[in-house]
XYZ file of C-alpha atoms in Angstrom:
703
model
C 17.050 8.916 -14.530
C 20.215 7.826 -12.259
C 21.399 4.417 -12.570
C 20.170 3.866 -15.793
C 22.288 2.519 -18.803
C 21.591 3.840 -22.178
C 22.964 2.296 -24.823
C 24.838 4.767 -27.391
C 23.220 5.084 -30.760
C 24.370 3.609 -34.235
C 22.452 6.771 -36.425
C 24.576 8.049 -36.856
C 27.208 5.367 -37.103
C 29.705 7.678 -34.947
C 31.518 4.750 -33.435
C 32.219 1.480 -34.249
C 30.042 -1.991 -33.371
C 31.233 -2.346 -29.746
C 29.444 -0.624 -27.161
C 31.597 0.315 -23.991
C 30.549 -2.630 -20.971
C 27.348 -0.177 -19.243
C 28.645 0.623 -14.999
C 28.412 -1.594 -12.056
C 24.863 -2.068 -11.053
C 23.109 -0.134 -14.252
C 19.573 -0.821 -15.809
C 19.777 -1.403 -18.750
C 16.934 0.228 -20.797
C 15.681 -0.278 -24.230
C 14.780 2.285 -25.863
C 11.692 3.635 -26.564
C 10.737 2.971 -30.046
C 8.928 -0.352 -29.182
C 7.333 0.880 -26.247
C 5.913 4.234 -27.855
C 4.766 2.594 -29.812
C 2.579 0.292 -27.983
C 1.582 3.242 -25.544
C 1.022 5.250 -28.396
C -1.613 1.967 -30.377
C -2.482 2.007 -26.466
C -2.222 -1.384 -26.971
C -2.164 -2.876 -23.974
C -0.346 -6.488 -25.328
C 1.421 -4.308 -27.110
C 3.497 -2.530 -23.646
C 3.416 -6.137 -21.600
C 5.980 -7.788 -23.942
C 7.578 -4.857 -24.763
C 7.935 -4.736 -20.595
C 8.524 -8.746 -21.432
C 11.731 -8.162 -23.906
C 12.628 -5.311 -21.913
C 12.877 -8.306 -19.090
C 14.125 -11.149 -21.767
C 16.824 -9.320 -24.184
C 18.177 -6.346 -21.343
C 20.649 -8.405 -20.301
C 21.893 -9.502 -22.746
C 25.525 -9.083 -25.401
C 27.661 -11.234 -27.400
C 28.999 -14.561 -25.310
C 26.247 -14.705 -22.870
C 23.029 -17.288 -22.229
C 20.219 -16.590 -23.770
C 18.084 -16.437 -20.268
C 15.172 -18.976 -20.081
C 12.668 -16.644 -21.061
C 13.988 -16.318 -24.380
C 15.291 -20.217 -24.373
C 11.716 -21.507 -24.380
C 10.139 -19.771 -26.875
C 12.151 -22.278 -28.984
C 9.792 -24.983 -30.160
C 10.009 -28.257 -28.126
C 10.157 -30.436 -31.252
C 13.300 -28.204 -32.307
C 14.864 -28.346 -29.370
C 14.680 -31.739 -30.018
C 16.485 -31.803 -33.604
C 19.273 -30.029 -32.473
C 20.289 -31.473 -30.216
C 19.217 -35.394 -31.835
C 22.067 -33.364 -34.425
C 24.649 -32.456 -31.876
C 24.270 -36.008 -30.857
C 25.757 -37.747 -33.977
C 28.491 -34.910 -34.516
C 29.544 -36.360 -30.454
C 29.173 -39.767 -31.492
C 30.919 -39.703 -34.395
C 33.647 -37.361 -32.992
C 33.012 -34.558 -35.551
C 34.025 -30.767 -33.882
C 32.034 -29.093 -35.861
C 30.250 -25.938 -34.440
C 26.408 -25.973 -34.812
C 24.550 -22.115 -34.200
C 22.068 -21.400 -35.200
C 21.929 -18.800 -37.203
C 19.515 -15.767 -39.345
C 15.727 -14.162 -39.061
C 14.975 -17.127 -36.098
C 17.527 -14.931 -33.924
C 16.331 -12.252 -34.909
C 12.695 -12.969 -33.546
C 13.431 -14.775 -30.488
C 15.204 -11.988 -29.935
C 12.124 -10.044 -30.550
C 9.967 -11.641 -28.688
C 8.090 -13.603 -31.318
C 7.813 -17.194 -32.343
C 10.318 -18.224 -34.651
C 10.684 -20.379 -37.483
C 12.008 -21.348 -41.011
C 15.257 -23.153 -38.749
C 18.704 -22.516 -40.542
C 21.220 -23.771 -38.863
C 25.021 -23.560 -39.624
C 27.969 -25.946 -39.009
C 31.556 -24.588 -38.397
C 33.706 -26.712 -40.137
C 37.225 -25.174 -39.669
C 38.494 -27.579 -37.725
C 37.395 -30.994 -39.316
C 38.386 -32.970 -41.724
C 38.161 -31.993 -45.863
C 36.091 -34.714 -46.008
C 33.767 -34.053 -42.991
C 30.931 -31.846 -45.430
C 27.832 -30.781 -44.638
C 26.472 -32.974 -47.216
C 28.445 -35.908 -45.191
C 27.125 -35.439 -41.796
C 23.919 -34.999 -43.414
C 23.708 -38.231 -44.726
C 24.549 -39.916 -41.512
C 22.042 -39.212 -39.615
C 19.020 -40.759 -41.420
C 20.978 -44.097 -40.054
C 22.094 -42.562 -36.532
C 18.488 -41.560 -36.086
C 17.496 -45.683 -36.112
C 20.249 -46.328 -34.879
C 18.928 -44.071 -31.700
C 15.690 -44.072 -31.012
C 15.697 -42.796 -27.630
C 17.009 -39.993 -28.656
C 12.898 -39.682 -30.147
C 13.768 -38.179 -34.083
C 11.822 -41.177 -35.778
C 12.564 -40.600 -39.031
C 15.825 -37.869 -41.603
C 14.677 -37.812 -45.503
C 17.284 -34.867 -47.731
C 16.791 -32.883 -49.668
C 19.520 -31.172 -51.607
C 18.926 -27.364 -52.906
C 21.197 -27.147 -54.862
C 20.911 -25.354 -58.264
C 23.667 -26.610 -61.422
C 26.061 -23.153 -61.281
C 25.774 -24.429 -56.681
C 27.505 -27.159 -57.327
C 29.997 -25.947 -58.953
C 29.924 -22.373 -57.145
C 31.211 -25.251 -54.388
C 27.592 -24.570 -52.472
C 27.844 -27.154 -49.470
C 24.331 -26.850 -48.818
C 20.744 -29.441 -47.881
C 17.140 -29.003 -46.923
C 16.028 -31.892 -44.441
C 12.492 -32.907 -42.880
C 12.758 -35.275 -39.685
C 10.190 -36.673 -37.831
C 10.099 -36.560 -33.862
C 8.920 -36.895 -31.018
C 5.336 -38.616 -30.142
C 2.924 -38.170 -32.251
C 5.133 -37.565 -35.013
C 6.136 -33.976 -35.774
C 6.895 -32.713 -38.791
C 10.840 -30.078 -38.559
C 12.388 -28.174 -42.006
C 15.685 -27.512 -41.620
C 18.395 -26.081 -44.210
C 21.725 -26.259 -43.401
C 24.703 -23.452 -43.440
C 28.505 -24.508 -43.517
C 28.993 -21.151 -42.245
C 30.074 -19.413 -45.169
C 34.014 -16.868 -45.181
C 35.455 -14.865 -48.393
C 32.004 -14.521 -50.826
C 32.635 -13.430 -53.794
C 30.141 -12.230 -57.666
C 30.544 -12.159 -60.630
C 29.056 -9.751 -61.661
C 25.928 -11.430 -64.417
C 24.731 -13.680 -61.179
C 23.688 -13.822 -57.979
C 25.098 -17.134 -56.336
C 28.657 -16.100 -54.971
C 31.910 -18.256 -55.159
C 32.275 -20.009 -51.509
C 34.732 -20.119 -49.041
C 32.961 -23.203 -47.026
C 34.903 -23.055 -44.406
C 34.688 -20.117 -43.059
C 34.373 -18.399 -38.937
C 31.281 -17.401 -37.592
C 32.041 -13.772 -37.789
C 33.018 -13.768 -41.355
C 30.149 -15.939 -41.394
C 27.934 -13.486 -39.765
C 29.450 -10.471 -42.077
C 28.149 -11.495 -45.659
C 24.828 -11.485 -44.384
C 22.516 -7.842 -45.471
C 21.216 -6.887 -42.264
C 23.246 -6.968 -38.657
C 19.606 -7.901 -36.793
C 20.064 -11.243 -38.910
C 23.665 -11.716 -38.442
C 22.987 -12.815 -35.050
C 23.796 -16.657 -34.220
C 22.794 -18.395 -31.235
C 26.191 -21.634 -30.385
C 24.216 -24.970 -29.851
C 25.538 -26.777 -26.714
C 25.206 -29.249 -24.158
C 24.821 -28.148 -21.001
C 27.624 -29.053 -18.086
C 24.558 -30.353 -15.966
C 23.521 -33.032 -18.858
C 23.232 -36.367 -17.161
C 24.915 -39.237 -19.400
C 21.690 -40.957 -19.232
C 19.055 -38.303 -19.396
C 16.618 -38.880 -22.068
C 15.890 -36.669 -25.022
C 13.716 -34.813 -23.908
C 16.206 -33.698 -21.027
C 19.113 -33.799 -22.665
C 16.721 -31.455 -25.234
C 15.670 -29.322 -21.899
C 19.393 -28.975 -21.345
C 20.564 -26.994 -23.899
C 22.730 -24.400 -23.578
C 22.540 -21.153 -26.161
C 25.318 -18.457 -26.083
C 24.686 -14.953 -28.301
C 27.121 -14.703 -30.990
C 26.805 -10.827 -31.876
C 30.168 -9.918 -33.441
C 28.010 -6.522 -35.357
C 26.297 -4.407 -32.902
C 22.392 -5.928 -34.527
C 21.154 -6.663 -30.681
C 21.994 -2.923 -29.827
C 20.314 -1.981 -33.398
C 17.648 -3.992 -32.556
C 17.880 -2.023 -28.581
C 17.866 1.100 -30.567
C 14.904 -0.110 -33.603
C 17.543 0.714 -36.918
C 19.084 -1.403 -39.595
C 21.712 -1.294 -41.071
C 24.919 -3.408 -42.402
C 27.470 -5.357 -40.667
C 30.647 -3.537 -41.507
C 34.536 -4.788 -41.420
C 36.318 -2.732 -39.160
C 39.122 -5.244 -38.414
C 40.060 -3.940 -42.538
C 41.090 0.213 -43.245
C 39.078 2.189 -45.026
C 41.935 2.130 -48.108
C 41.673 -1.136 -48.183
C 38.176 -1.436 -48.004
C 38.187 1.358 -50.718
C 40.449 -0.815 -53.822
C 38.164 -4.123 -52.965
C 34.137 -2.277 -53.726
C 34.828 0.379 -55.077
C 36.292 -1.416 -58.395
C 35.138 1.429 -61.819
C 35.872 4.855 -62.664
C 32.634 5.303 -62.551
C 31.896 4.234 -59.452
C 34.612 6.229 -57.355
C 33.073 9.323 -59.593
C 29.537 8.290 -57.744
C 30.939 7.921 -53.956
C 32.420 11.953 -55.098
C 29.585 13.376 -55.814
C 28.138 10.768 -51.927
C 30.396 11.941 -50.723
C 31.265 9.247 -49.091
C 34.248 8.524 -48.131
C 35.700 11.816 -45.976
C 38.154 14.065 -47.358
C 37.985 16.186 -44.326
C 41.521 16.237 -41.461
C 40.492 16.127 -37.915
C 41.377 15.022 -34.713
C 41.839 11.926 -34.035
C 39.758 11.052 -32.718
C 36.297 13.090 -34.778
C 39.296 11.630 -38.475
C 37.965 8.095 -36.452
C 33.815 8.588 -36.119
C 34.608 9.380 -40.050
C 36.339 6.300 -40.761
C 33.145 4.110 -38.964
C 31.286 6.584 -40.750
C 32.276 5.097 -44.596
C 33.453 1.835 -43.707
C 29.550 1.729 -42.946
C 29.024 2.736 -46.577
C 31.240 2.040 -48.231
C 30.361 -1.634 -47.455
C 26.698 -0.671 -47.873
C 27.845 0.104 -50.721
C 29.329 -4.118 -51.661
C 26.184 -5.360 -49.659
C 23.921 -3.709 -51.990
C 25.233 -4.157 -55.234
C 26.553 -8.754 -53.896
C 22.561 -9.830 -54.101
C 20.532 -6.423 -55.179
C 17.716 -7.669 -54.506
C 18.362 -7.162 -50.752
C 17.128 -2.897 -51.004
C 13.761 -4.851 -51.231
C 14.248 -7.443 -48.764
C 15.831 -3.925 -46.480
C 12.716 -2.141 -47.227
C 10.653 -5.061 -46.199
C 12.061 -4.765 -42.801
C 12.232 -1.079 -42.300
C 8.829 -1.593 -42.499
C 7.680 -4.080 -41.441
C 9.021 -4.065 -37.631
C 8.783 0.265 -37.922
C 12.698 0.395 -37.752
C 14.610 3.356 -39.279
C 16.590 3.119 -41.960
C 20.179 4.182 -41.521
C 21.499 6.986 -43.859
C 23.977 4.247 -44.777
C 22.116 2.718 -46.560
C 21.117 5.434 -49.291
C 24.304 6.492 -49.764
C 24.251 2.651 -51.365
C 21.290 2.563 -53.570
C 22.821 3.663 -56.010
C 25.258 1.818 -56.214
C 22.578 -0.550 -57.030
C 20.082 0.434 -59.405
C 20.872 -1.048 -62.693
C 21.643 -4.365 -61.037
C 18.200 -4.394 -59.283
C 15.623 -3.400 -62.362
C 18.332 -5.678 -65.055
C 19.656 -8.195 -63.220
C 16.980 -9.016 -60.298
C 13.826 -11.311 -61.525
C 10.614 -9.433 -61.338
C 9.473 -13.035 -60.132
C 11.918 -12.281 -56.801
C 10.750 -9.498 -55.995
C 7.584 -10.585 -55.904
C 8.208 -13.073 -53.260
C 9.527 -10.590 -51.298
C 6.333 -8.175 -51.892
C 3.745 -11.324 -50.553
C 6.069 -11.784 -47.844
C 5.336 -7.768 -46.828
C 1.888 -8.208 -47.739
C 1.721 -11.115 -45.636
C 3.292 -8.733 -42.382
C 0.329 -6.083 -42.445
C -1.544 -3.598 -43.875
C -0.226 -1.119 -42.059
C 3.273 -2.247 -42.968
C 2.447 -2.733 -46.478
C 1.731 1.106 -46.380
C 5.568 2.245 -44.956
C 6.635 0.114 -46.529
C 5.198 2.344 -50.120
C 5.423 4.728 -49.208
C 9.459 4.969 -48.758
C 9.460 2.859 -52.026
C 7.478 6.361 -54.113
C 7.423 8.968 -51.647
C 11.855 8.633 -50.194
C 14.148 10.540 -52.764
C 16.760 9.485 -53.850
C 20.734 10.986 -53.869
C 20.934 14.060 -56.285
C 23.897 12.719 -57.653
C 21.610 9.707 -59.211
C 19.484 11.333 -61.289
C 18.179 8.274 -63.846
C 15.532 7.889 -60.989
C 14.337 10.078 -58.374
C 12.763 7.382 -56.315
C 13.258 3.368 -55.861
C 9.211 2.807 -56.866
C 10.625 2.300 -60.311
C 13.074 -0.260 -59.798
C 11.311 -2.622 -57.224
C 8.159 -2.670 -59.070
C 8.971 -4.275 -62.909
C 11.212 -7.526 -63.878
C 11.524 -9.110 -67.486
C 7.635 -10.901 -67.644
C 7.181 -14.522 -69.058
C 8.453 -14.065 -72.631
C 11.646 -11.872 -70.922
C 10.296 -7.901 -71.977
C 11.067 -5.368 -69.347
C 8.814 -4.082 -67.847
C 8.441 -1.079 -64.972
C 6.561 1.680 -63.683
C 7.811 4.517 -65.919
C 10.980 6.465 -64.292
C 8.786 9.704 -64.753
C 5.529 8.399 -62.877
C 7.371 10.010 -59.232
C 9.687 13.226 -60.485
C 9.868 15.013 -57.269
C 9.312 12.044 -53.469
C 8.958 14.699 -51.580
C 5.631 16.368 -52.707
C 4.189 12.558 -52.784
C 1.958 13.254 -51.436
C 1.328 9.679 -48.816
C -2.290 10.869 -47.518
C -4.138 10.008 -50.896
C -3.111 6.919 -50.413
C -3.663 5.936 -47.091
C -7.192 7.688 -48.102
C -8.132 4.997 -50.257
C -6.253 1.657 -48.298
C -8.025 2.889 -45.779
C -11.810 0.711 -47.251
C -9.732 -2.293 -48.071
C -11.370 -5.110 -46.252
C -9.511 -6.363 -43.439
C -9.974 -10.257 -44.782
C -8.254 -9.744 -47.436
C -5.345 -11.888 -48.927
C -2.091 -10.801 -50.253
C -1.950 -10.953 -53.126
C -4.789 -8.589 -53.490
C -5.003 -6.013 -50.499
C -0.805 -5.595 -52.767
C -2.349 -5.013 -55.180
C -5.103 -3.002 -54.382
C -2.453 -1.115 -52.711
C -0.221 -0.644 -55.041
C -3.241 1.520 -57.366
C -3.422 3.250 -54.711
C 0.022 4.104 -54.650
C 0.634 4.905 -58.167
C -2.861 6.624 -58.723
C -2.049 9.309 -55.507
C 1.454 9.834 -57.984
C -0.656 10.700 -61.160
C -3.459 13.059 -59.898
C -4.263 15.503 -57.818
C -7.577 16.521 -55.330
C -10.021 19.706 -54.926
C -13.280 20.561 -55.406
C -12.627 22.110 -59.027
C -11.076 18.832 -60.111
C -12.536 17.405 -63.640
C -14.404 14.309 -63.111
C -12.742 12.930 -66.961
C -9.714 14.404 -65.995
C -9.451 12.109 -62.945
C -10.739 10.115 -65.882
C -7.682 9.951 -67.909
C -5.571 9.493 -64.715
C -7.127 6.243 -63.757
C -6.705 4.673 -66.973
C -3.217 6.341 -66.865
C -2.514 4.681 -63.920
C -4.517 1.568 -64.971
C -1.038 0.900 -67.523
C 1.373 1.684 -64.892
C 0.269 -1.130 -62.720
C -0.519 -3.582 -65.797
C 3.512 -3.245 -66.997
C 4.816 -3.643 -63.360
C 2.945 -6.308 -62.922
C 3.450 -7.662 -65.768
C 7.341 -7.559 -65.170
C 6.920 -8.799 -61.705
C 5.573 -11.830 -63.061
C 2.306 -11.389 -60.386
C -0.516 -13.722 -60.342
C -3.511 -13.077 -61.495
C -4.978 -11.988 -58.489
C -2.403 -9.018 -57.691
C -2.727 -8.350 -61.336
C -6.852 -7.766 -60.867
C -6.601 -6.835 -57.428
C -4.524 -3.519 -58.935
C -6.198 -3.094 -62.130
C -10.113 -3.187 -61.688
C -10.480 -0.452 -59.059
C -9.120 1.651 -61.975
C -10.452 0.892 -64.604
C -13.174 0.411 -62.782
C -12.776 3.921 -61.178
C -12.763 4.914 -65.194
C -15.875 4.096 -66.200
C -17.859 5.365 -63.287
C -16.588 9.295 -64.265
C -17.220 8.413 -68.394
C -20.922 8.334 -68.131
C -23.059 5.854 -69.979
C -24.995 8.138 -72.488
C -28.864 7.111 -71.745
C -30.977 5.189 -73.311
C -34.570 4.612 -74.106
C -34.506 1.987 -71.948
C -34.118 3.756 -69.401
C -36.415 6.134 -69.731
C -39.121 4.066 -69.419
C -37.327 1.356 -66.683
C -37.015 5.276 -64.858
C -40.426 6.064 -65.442
C -41.215 2.823 -63.946
C -39.545 3.418 -60.641
C -41.489 6.546 -60.485
C -44.436 5.123 -60.576
C -44.648 4.296 -56.804
C -44.279 7.102 -55.579
C -40.923 6.489 -53.415
C -39.177 10.052 -52.922
C -35.634 8.393 -54.457
C -36.854 6.594 -56.910
C -38.097 10.009 -58.959
C -34.929 9.841 -60.877
C -34.908 11.110 -65.204
C -33.361 8.487 -67.837
C -29.649 9.418 -66.839
C -29.488 8.958 -63.757
C -31.015 5.602 -64.157
C -27.763 4.683 -67.209
C -25.922 5.436 -64.611
C -27.240 3.365 -61.731
C -27.545 0.851 -63.802
C -23.124 1.335 -66.254
C -22.677 1.283 -61.252
C -23.787 -1.600 -61.632
C -22.643 -3.701 -64.189
C -18.889 -2.537 -63.769
C -18.412 -3.241 -60.494
C -19.788 -6.690 -60.774
C -22.900 -6.143 -58.203
C -24.567 -8.609 -58.913
C -21.266 -11.344 -58.140
C -20.803 -9.169 -55.169
C -23.970 -9.862 -53.626
C -24.820 -13.577 -53.769
C -20.544 -13.922 -52.332
C -18.911 -13.904 -55.670
C -16.651 -11.343 -55.668
C -14.397 -11.637 -58.255
C -10.443 -10.580 -57.004
C -10.587 -6.114 -57.729
C -14.211 -5.485 -56.881
C -14.298 -3.690 -54.323
C -17.130 -0.574 -53.945
C -17.025 0.936 -51.383
C -12.261 0.897 -51.842
C -12.974 2.180 -55.234
C -15.450 5.502 -54.108
C -12.564 5.320 -51.918
C -9.926 6.962 -54.563
C -12.957 8.835 -55.900
C -13.654 10.306 -52.861
C -9.374 10.826 -52.106
C -9.336 12.448 -56.176
C -12.219 14.044 -57.365
C -14.658 16.499 -56.251
C -16.596 16.507 -53.972
C -19.859 16.439 -55.115
C -19.109 13.863 -57.506
C -17.945 12.204 -54.266
C -20.807 12.854 -52.672
C -22.954 11.189 -55.715
C -21.143 8.226 -56.223
C -21.924 7.087 -52.404
C -25.590 8.365 -53.047
C -25.969 5.338 -55.996
C -23.369 2.514 -54.269
C -26.496 3.011 -50.738
C -29.365 2.342 -53.093
C -27.828 -0.234 -55.180
C -26.730 -2.007 -51.755
C -30.127 -1.902 -50.611
C -31.936 -5.672 -50.538
C -33.283 -6.926 -53.210
C -35.024 -9.686 -54.853
C -32.646 -12.589 -56.884
C -33.362 -12.795 -60.242
C -32.050 -15.282 -62.837
C -31.936 -14.802 -65.938
C -33.818 -18.894 -65.998
C -36.777 -16.583 -64.906
C -35.985 -13.911 -68.327
C -38.528 -16.058 -70.889
C -41.249 -14.131 -69.424
C -39.738 -11.343 -71.852
C -40.539 -13.012 -75.264
C -39.303 -10.490 -77.288
C -35.868 -9.661 -75.868
C -32.805 -11.200 -77.720
C -30.198 -13.027 -76.585
C -27.775 -9.950 -76.153
C -29.681 -7.676 -74.296
C -30.107 -10.544 -71.405
C -27.521 -9.307 -68.738
C -29.033 -5.849 -69.310
C -32.103 -6.367 -68.888
C -31.064 -8.329 -65.469
C -29.045 -5.260 -64.482
C -32.083 -3.529 -65.412
C -34.865 -5.138 -63.602
C -32.251 -4.775 -60.172
C -31.635 -1.368 -60.262
C -35.966 -0.762 -60.185
C -36.596 -3.565 -57.920
C -33.794 -1.633 -55.677
C -35.413 1.595 -55.174
C -38.904 0.305 -55.103
C -37.912 -1.214 -52.347
C -39.126 -5.118 -53.981
C -37.511 -7.835 -52.489
C -40.060 -10.909 -53.763
C -37.822 -13.086 -55.667
C -38.212 -13.754 -59.424
C -35.954 -17.213 -60.102
C -38.225 -19.173 -62.755
C -40.844 -17.859 -65.288
C -43.606 -18.082 -63.570
C -42.665 -15.707 -60.688
C -40.733 -12.852 -63.374
C -44.544 -13.150 -65.646
C -46.605 -12.595 -62.487
C -44.502 -10.246 -61.191
C -44.441 -7.751 -64.945
C -48.921 -8.683 -64.910
C -49.510 -7.468 -61.612
C -46.176 -4.717 -61.072
C -45.322 -3.365 -64.288
C -48.262 -3.196 -66.955
C -47.085 -2.723 -70.183
C -42.618 -2.587 -69.544
C -43.237 -5.107 -71.474
C -45.514 -4.157 -74.470
C -42.836 -1.285 -73.751
C -39.693 -1.878 -74.410
C -41.210 -4.654 -77.854
C -41.382 -1.492 -78.897
C -38.724 0.803 -78.133
C -36.534 -2.068 -79.117
C -37.929 -2.906 -82.831
C -38.509 -0.661 -85.793
C -40.848 -2.465 -88.511
C -40.064 -5.525 -87.099
C -36.361 -4.887 -86.730
C -33.807 -4.361 -83.732
C -33.386 -0.583 -84.018
C -29.773 0.669 -83.929
C -28.483 1.191 -80.440
C -30.868 -2.143 -79.257
C -28.274 -4.653 -82.590
C -25.937 -7.141 -81.788
C -22.675 -6.178 -83.562
C -21.590 -8.510 -86.060
C -24.619 -10.642 -85.160
C -27.042 -11.592 -87.082
C -30.483 -12.918 -86.733
C -29.655 -15.055 -83.843
C -32.252 -16.719 -81.616
C -33.271 -15.556 -78.485
C -34.608 -16.758 -75.943
C -38.616 -16.766 -77.304
C -37.546 -17.856 -79.599
C -37.580 -14.106 -81.832
C -34.507 -13.397 -84.267
C -33.176 -10.241 -85.237
C -36.408 -9.866 -86.932
C -39.943 -10.153 -84.697
């Protein structure tokens, strides 16, 4: 298109982050990824949002003011807070820059409603006694003295661990009540950080708290989260302006030192890297041990060829990107998981340099990062929606790591696990995925497509993990043996149990991960039919219903499915995590033979028919029923009534007694004769380890 400016791509990172200026009069066109995704989804709302994003962000670059359309997305209560802090700095003649940073800026530029207001104070030009703590401690009294600023209360909560205090981290959390009626705003405040130094055994770095905004941006893990907004008073602000007018007149200058805006436009995730330092210096800072230098050589991180000046410069920048990302991930290995989370959440492409850097962080990711911290990140990902969660799992299980690292074939075993509550390391097995390129993500997605939309984040995470792990170790096809799939389901259950223990996951996630695999194993392991099943099967067929003409084995399978899937609780809206019948059968469809899956589907349809409410109190009508057979009796009755399409309530002894006399004459006598022999319970029905236990009707095991 004539007159259209296309920003240079960062996919190969072949040039510095400073993009060439567009020609005069050119239209700065955003890349096609967001628009194409919106069109393919058929979402007119998403398409209009992309058009708005173009108009609001297209002309932005480092050092420009945010347009009014983006400023309007900042909540008014947060503008009041920032205006109040600026007023305090001006009144006390503190020459600190007020900066909004991190995900707040990223979300604003992505046309999302920003949250989690993170603020930095650049104290570089301030006296040594001026710190974040000293500024924060002055705010409550200032709010009382200046009620016209619309801030009625400031509460300060420090968020420093003892280790952080020892390492000179000057940070605080404040809670501000603003406006009328009062609204509460939570703000995290930090200084701009300069150089950071990490201890090998600790995630908390030693920090220079008098850094510049550019240095502060460099320490971020991703360029899209390294942008800052410098908040200042507008030139047209009147001295007598109201709090609202002062807040609305703020100026917001974008500081984008490392190309985060361009990466948003291109849909790319990469780390910032220092272009002001030569490669040799960065190499010596990062590659500190012979093992690291050897691994870097095996991964071809540093260019070894002589080239023309332009090519050499491009190769050096590409190497800088890789080497610095090694530092970023090694300093805090949790950033590996964060990068995958953001790639899935925003549907962005991870820069190839990321995969070259990952092997340097794997050992620390398993030994240094607590499983509970990984779990927190995973739950955040699950909150983003089902599509990002499945995309993340596909990356974790299906993206091969560089061949130079032979410890793990993919990232999943390092991500899903950690030290459990007793300090024992538990992870997915390293051998779970031997060839990530052959991982069949379609199996996972096929099963996950049947998950209900309104699951909690923990249950969706657990069930999706179950589908992903089973896809690693199972097969599909018409000749698949049910017993083999059952064994693989049990193996998958053991895998997710270890992963959840290592993550210190909630009980909800654990049950959501383990229960579907346990149920699948049980459904593919037929129970032995008992004589009572034959009696109930004959009673079901007495009505003449075509699909009620079944034998004892089929009736036993229906009762087995009823109990395994906990259908009694599902039908009264008391379902427990992981008891997801359609998802469990979707796992069967993905991994079993077509015939087996169809059989399970037919049985579930029969059990989902309308049936009567049946209370345990009604079982007193069966005087010969031992206590330990009460659950079995309820299950048999539920299945019988559904096969016979009967829905009349059976909630007390009178109702059940009348039903048995009128609809099932002789059933109780036949069951009693089946259960007892010579006044004693037969072996199949005897309670294990229980002697002389009384039943509801006063009958013991000796009748």
